[in-house]
mmCIF file of C-alpha atoms in Angstrom:
data_model
loop_
_atom_site.group_PDB
_atom_site.id
_atom_site.type_symbol
_atom_site.label_atom_id
_atom_site.label_comp_id
_atom_site.label_asym_id
_atom_site.label_seq_id
_atom_site.Cartn_x
_atom_site.Cartn_y
_atom_site.Cartn_z
ATOM 1 C CA GLY W 1 0.000 0.000 0.000
ATOM 2 C CA GLY W 2 0.920 3.678 -0.191
ATOM 3 C CA MET W 3 1.753 4.183 3.488
ATOM 4 C CA GLN W 4 3.754 0.952 3.600
ATOM 5 C CA ASN W 5 5.828 2.064 0.606
ATOM 6 C CA LEU W 6 6.313 5.495 2.159
ATOM 7 C CA MET W 7 7.492 4.005 5.470
ATOM 8 C CA PHE W 8 9.800 1.592 3.647
ATOM 9 C CA GLY W 9 11.398 4.422 1.667
ATOM 10 C CA LEU W 10 11.795 6.558 4.791
ATOM 11 C CA THR W 11 13.293 3.687 6.776
ATOM 12 C CA LYS W 12 15.622 2.659 3.963
ATOM 13 C CA SER W 13 16.916 6.235 3.636
ATOM 14 C CA LEU W 14 17.327 6.738 7.386
ATOM 15 C CA SER W 15 19.153 3.414 7.744
ATOM 16 C CA GLU W 16 21.929 4.772 5.509
ATOM 17 C CA HIS W 17 22.746 7.340 8.227
ATOM 18 C CA MET W 18 21.768 5.735 11.542
ATOM 19 C CA MET W 19 20.673 2.517 13.238
ATOM 20 C CA VAL W 20 16.993 1.802 12.656
ATOM 21 C CA LYS W 21 14.727 -0.760 14.319
ATOM 22 C CA VAL W 22 11.315 -1.476 12.780
ATOM 23 C CA PHE W 23 8.284 -3.167 14.323
ATOM 24 C CA ALA W 24 5.914 -4.328 11.583
ATOM 25 C CA ASP W 25 3.046 -6.737 11.022
ATOM 26 C CA GLU W 26 3.749 -10.262 9.834
ATOM 27 C CA HIS W 27 3.487 -10.862 6.099
ATOM 28 C CA TYR W 28 3.331 -14.156 4.213
ATOM 29 C CA GLN W 29 6.430 -13.227 2.135
ATOM 30 C CA GLN W 30 8.393 -11.607 4.975
ATOM 31 C CA GLU W 31 11.407 -13.959 4.984
ATOM 32 C CA LYS W 32 12.217 -13.216 1.348
ATOM 33 C CA PHE W 33 11.728 -9.463 1.890
ATOM 34 C CA ASP W 34 13.458 -9.152 5.274
ATOM 35 C CA ASP W 35 16.662 -10.924 4.179
ATOM 36 C CA ASP W 36 17.754 -8.012 1.973
ATOM 37 C CA LEU W 37 17.117 -5.179 4.435
ATOM 38 C CA SER W 38 19.729 -2.738 5.725
ATOM 39 C CA PHE W 39 17.860 -2.356 9.040
ATOM 40 C CA SER W 40 16.545 -4.572 11.828
ATOM 41 C CA ILE W 41 12.894 -5.610 11.648
ATOM 42 C CA GLU W 42 10.763 -7.413 14.210
ATOM 43 C CA ARG W 43 7.534 -8.940 12.947
ATOM 44 C CA VAL W 44 4.384 -8.979 15.074
ATOM 45 C CA GLY W 45 1.649 -11.520 14.422
ATOM 46 C CA GLY W 46 -1.670 -12.559 15.869
ATOM 47 C CA PRO W 47 -5.242 -11.333 15.396
ATOM 48 C CA LYS W 48 -5.432 -7.670 14.365
ATOM 49 C CA ILE W 49 -7.468 -6.680 17.415
ATOM 50 C CA PHE W 50 -4.608 -7.766 19.742
ATOM 51 C CA ARG W 51 -1.668 -6.963 17.464
ATOM 52 C CA LYS W 52 -1.410 -3.255 18.313
ATOM 53 C CA PHE W 53 -1.196 -4.104 22.028
ATOM 54 C CA ARG W 54 1.470 -6.762 21.407
ATOM 55 C CA LYS W 55 3.424 -4.340 19.250
ATOM 56 C CA ALA W 56 3.167 -1.556 21.857
ATOM 57 C CA SER W 57 4.357 -3.960 24.560
ATOM 58 C CA LEU W 58 7.357 -5.041 22.460
ATOM 59 C CA ILE W 59 8.243 -1.413 21.721
ATOM 60 C CA ASN W 60 7.897 -0.343 25.357
ATOM 61 C CA ASN W 61 10.185 -3.222 26.414
ATOM 62 C CA TYR W 62 12.672 -2.337 23.675
ATOM 63 C CA LEU W 63 12.755 1.318 24.767
ATOM 64 C CA GLN W 64 13.399 0.356 28.394
ATOM 65 C CA LYS W 65 16.398 -1.756 27.374
ATOM 66 C CA ASN W 66 17.738 0.611 24.693
ATOM 67 C CA THR W 67 18.165 4.050 26.229
ATOM 68 C CA LYS W 68 19.920 5.596 23.212
ATOM 69 C CA VAL W 69 16.800 5.693 21.020
ATOM 70 C CA LYS W 70 16.376 9.294 19.831
ATOM 71 C CA ASN W 71 13.112 9.281 17.881
ATOM 72 C CA ILE W 72 10.035 7.165 17.230
ATOM 73 C CA ILE W 73 8.393 7.482 13.815
ATOM 74 C CA SER W 74 4.921 6.045 13.384
ATOM 75 C CA ASP W 75 2.732 5.593 10.333
ATOM 76 C CA HIS W 76 -0.503 5.795 12.372
ATOM 77 C CA TRP W 77 -1.666 7.523 15.533
ATOM 78 C CA LYS W 78 -2.967 4.202 16.930
ATOM 79 C CA SER W 79 0.597 2.846 16.906
ATOM 80 C CA LEU W 80 1.602 5.552 19.406
ATOM 81 C CA GLU W 81 -1.453 5.354 21.638
ATOM 82 C CA ASN W 82 0.045 2.771 24.019
ATOM 83 C CA ILE W 83 3.719 3.795 23.837
ATOM 84 C CA ASN W 84 4.907 5.042 27.243
ATOM 85 C CA THR W 85 7.947 7.226 26.663
ATOM 86 C CA LYS W 86 9.152 10.824 26.644
ATOM 87 C CA ILE W 87 11.299 10.127 23.564
ATOM 88 C CA ARG W 88 10.607 12.465 20.632
ATOM 89 C CA LYS W 89 7.699 11.177 18.547
ATOM 90 C CA THR W 90 6.864 11.847 14.907
ATOM 91 C CA CYS W 91 3.583 10.648 13.410
ATOM 92 C CA LEU W 92 2.632 10.548 9.743
ATOM 93 C CA ILE W 93 -1.007 11.330 9.027
ATOM 94 C CA HIS W 94 -3.284 10.860 6.059
ATOM 95 C CA SER W 95 -6.908 11.928 5.972
ATOM 96 C CA LYS W 96 -8.607 8.525 6.194
ATOM 97 C CA GLU W 97 -7.065 7.810 9.607
ATOM 98 C CA ILE W 98 -7.951 11.145 11.219
ATOM 99 C CA ASN W 99 -11.292 11.843 9.509
ATOM 100 C CA HIS W 100 -13.567 11.407 12.539
ATOM 101 C CA LYS W 101 -16.396 13.717 13.574
ATOM 102 C CA LYS W 102 -15.188 16.481 15.906
ATOM 103 C CA ASP W 103 -15.752 15.712 19.609
ATOM 104 C CA SER W 104 -16.529 12.043 18.853
ATOM 105 C CA PHE W 105 -14.788 9.354 20.916
ATOM 106 C CA LEU W 106 -12.360 8.526 18.072
ATOM 107 C CA ASN W 107 -11.686 12.200 17.391
ATOM 108 C CA LYS W 108 -10.717 12.790 21.024
ATOM 109 C CA ARG W 109 -8.341 9.798 20.916
ATOM 110 C CA VAL W 110 -6.723 11.036 17.676
ATOM 111 C CA VAL W 111 -6.256 14.586 18.959
ATOM 112 C CA LYS W 112 -4.858 13.425 22.315
ATOM 113 C CA VAL W 113 -2.236 11.186 20.658
ATOM 114 C CA LEU W 114 -1.251 13.643 17.900
ATOM 115 C CA ASN W 115 -0.994 16.647 20.204
ATOM 116 C CA ASN W 116 1.355 14.564 22.362
ATOM 117 C CA CYS W 117 3.719 14.150 19.362
ATOM 118 C CA ASP W 118 6.638 16.466 18.708
ATOM 119 C CA HIS W 119 6.137 16.447 14.934
ATOM 120 C CA ILE W 120 3.195 15.548 12.709
ATOM 121 C CA ILE W 121 3.815 14.950 9.003
ATOM 122 C CA ALA W 122 0.768 15.384 6.747
ATOM 123 C CA ASN W 123 0.842 13.902 3.255
ATOM 124 C CA SER W 124 -0.914 16.956 1.727
ATOM 125 C CA ASN W 125 -2.253 20.415 2.522
ATOM 126 C CA PHE W 126 -5.733 18.853 2.445
ATOM 127 C CA THR W 127 -4.733 16.498 5.274
ATOM 128 C CA LYS W 128 -3.006 19.306 7.198
ATOM 129 C CA ASN W 129 -6.146 21.436 7.052
ATOM 130 C CA LEU W 130 -8.302 18.473 8.077
ATOM 131 C CA GLY W 131 -6.001 17.912 11.059
ATOM 132 C CA ILE W 132 -6.343 21.560 12.107
ATOM 133 C CA GLU W 133 -10.149 21.377 11.725
ATOM 134 C CA ILE W 134 -10.392 18.356 14.036
ATOM 135 C CA GLY W 135 -8.249 19.981 16.751
ATOM 136 C CA VAL W 136 -4.631 19.052 16.042
ATOM 137 C CA ASN W 137 -2.049 21.683 16.994
ATOM 138 C CA GLU W 138 -1.286 23.523 13.734
ATOM 139 C CA GLU W 139 2.266 24.419 14.788
ATOM 140 C CA LYS W 140 3.234 20.747 14.941
ATOM 141 C CA ILE W 141 2.042 19.877 11.416
ATOM 142 C CA LYS W 142 4.395 19.954 8.437
ATOM 143 C CA VAL W 143 3.446 18.867 4.911
ATOM 144 C CA ILE W 144 5.684 16.402 3.098
ATOM 145 C CA ASN W 145 4.151 14.962 -0.050
ATOM 146 C CA PRO W 146 4.798 11.242 -0.595
ATOM 147 C CA GLY W 147 7.637 10.417 -2.958
ATOM 148 C CA VAL W 148 8.220 7.497 -5.264
ATOM 149 C CA PHE W 149 11.102 5.255 -6.170
ATOM 150 C CA PRO W 150 12.056 6.352 -9.692
ATOM 151 C CA LYS W 151 11.931 3.662 -12.337
ATOM 152 C CA GLU W 152 15.496 3.017 -13.413
ATOM 153 C CA GLU W 153 14.658 1.755 -16.871
ATOM 154 C CA VAL W 154 11.469 2.123 -18.893
ATOM 155 C CA ASN W 155 10.584 -0.421 -21.563
ATOM 156 C CA PRO W 156 11.229 1.510 -24.831
ATOM 157 C CA LYS W 157 8.128 0.011 -26.537
ATOM 158 C CA ILE W 158 5.852 1.109 -23.686
ATOM 159 C CA GLU W 159 7.472 4.542 -23.567
ATOM 160 C CA GLU W 160 6.925 4.984 -27.315
ATOM 161 C CA LYS W 161 3.204 4.073 -26.980
ATOM 162 C CA ILE W 162 2.728 6.503 -24.100
ATOM 163 C CA LEU W 163 4.495 9.351 -25.892
ATOM 164 C CA LYS W 164 2.305 8.775 -28.994
ATOM 165 C CA LYS W 165 -0.848 9.032 -26.876
ATOM 166 C CA LEU W 166 0.394 12.219 -25.199
ATOM 167 C CA ASP W 167 1.666 13.880 -28.376
ATOM 168 C CA GLY W 168 0.219 17.396 -28.652
ATOM 169 C CA LYS W 169 -1.848 17.112 -25.485
ATOM 170 C CA GLU W 170 -1.274 19.935 -23.012
ATOM 171 C CA PRO W 171 -1.427 20.411 -20.055
ATOM 172 C CA ARG W 172 -0.580 16.972 -18.768
ATOM 173 C CA LEU W 173 -1.942 16.158 -15.325
ATOM 174 C CA ILE W 174 -1.450 13.010 -13.297
ATOM 175 C CA THR W 175 -2.754 11.859 -9.948
ATOM 176 C CA VAL W 176 -2.359 8.500 -8.291
ATOM 177 C CA ALA W 177 -4.932 7.621 -5.647
ATOM 178 C CA ARG W 178 -7.353 4.966 -4.498
ATOM 179 C CA PHE W 179 -10.977 5.633 -5.491
ATOM 180 C CA ASP W 180 -12.644 6.398 -2.182
ATOM 181 C CA LYS W 181 -15.862 8.207 -1.247
ATOM 182 C CA ARG W 182 -13.975 10.658 0.993
ATOM 183 C CA LYS W 183 -11.763 11.714 -1.948
ATOM 184 C CA ASP W 184 -14.296 14.181 -3.297
ATOM 185 C CA ARG W 185 -13.858 16.636 -6.160
ATOM 186 C CA LYS W 186 -12.129 19.217 -3.964
ATOM 187 C CA SER W 187 -9.525 16.651 -2.880
ATOM 188 C CA THR W 188 -9.087 15.346 -6.441
ATOM 189 C CA ARG W 189 -8.568 18.876 -7.796
ATOM 190 C CA LEU W 190 -5.986 19.512 -5.079
ATOM 191 C CA ASN W 191 -4.111 16.305 -5.907
ATOM 192 C CA SER W 192 -4.231 16.945 -9.655
ATOM 193 C CA SER W 193 -3.081 20.532 -9.455
ATOM 194 C CA HIS W 194 -0.306 19.585 -7.049
ATOM 195 C CA ASN W 195 1.098 16.952 -9.404
ATOM 196 C CA GLN W 196 1.301 19.147 -12.516
#
């Protein structure tokens, strides 16, 4: 998925400069994937409803034993909800995970966790503004648009077909997103104009 690719790219880049430890869900192809990593990864299994508590327990134990940890980066506010530490926390947010009605039970949980973070990274201005609307501290939110791994080599036949289809067509807009009810026209226009 998008967030998983983003976290992988971030972790891979950070691991070139510092020691990184990752706690991630089990995956049926994990052995093949994990063998080639430049960072340490601990897989957490079990039913989803219990997994976040198991993961939080493993992380809390790890932090108690490893006092040199400088920063925790999370891809979801729920991953930080049960972490007991004063270590600097950074949480990535995207609108689906924080889009709860203001003053609802889930909204209060989201706001409490995020406002306890040192840094909040929104994937777009749309998400940043949504965070502010639901009560997240605006000063903590920075926007960093998701990146991609560039394709090293494009098949010349495919490239030729694409260029033929695009010949003479201006402007060229591209957006990559999952079709989702919450991604209304306003959001789509924002994404399209951003990716010009």
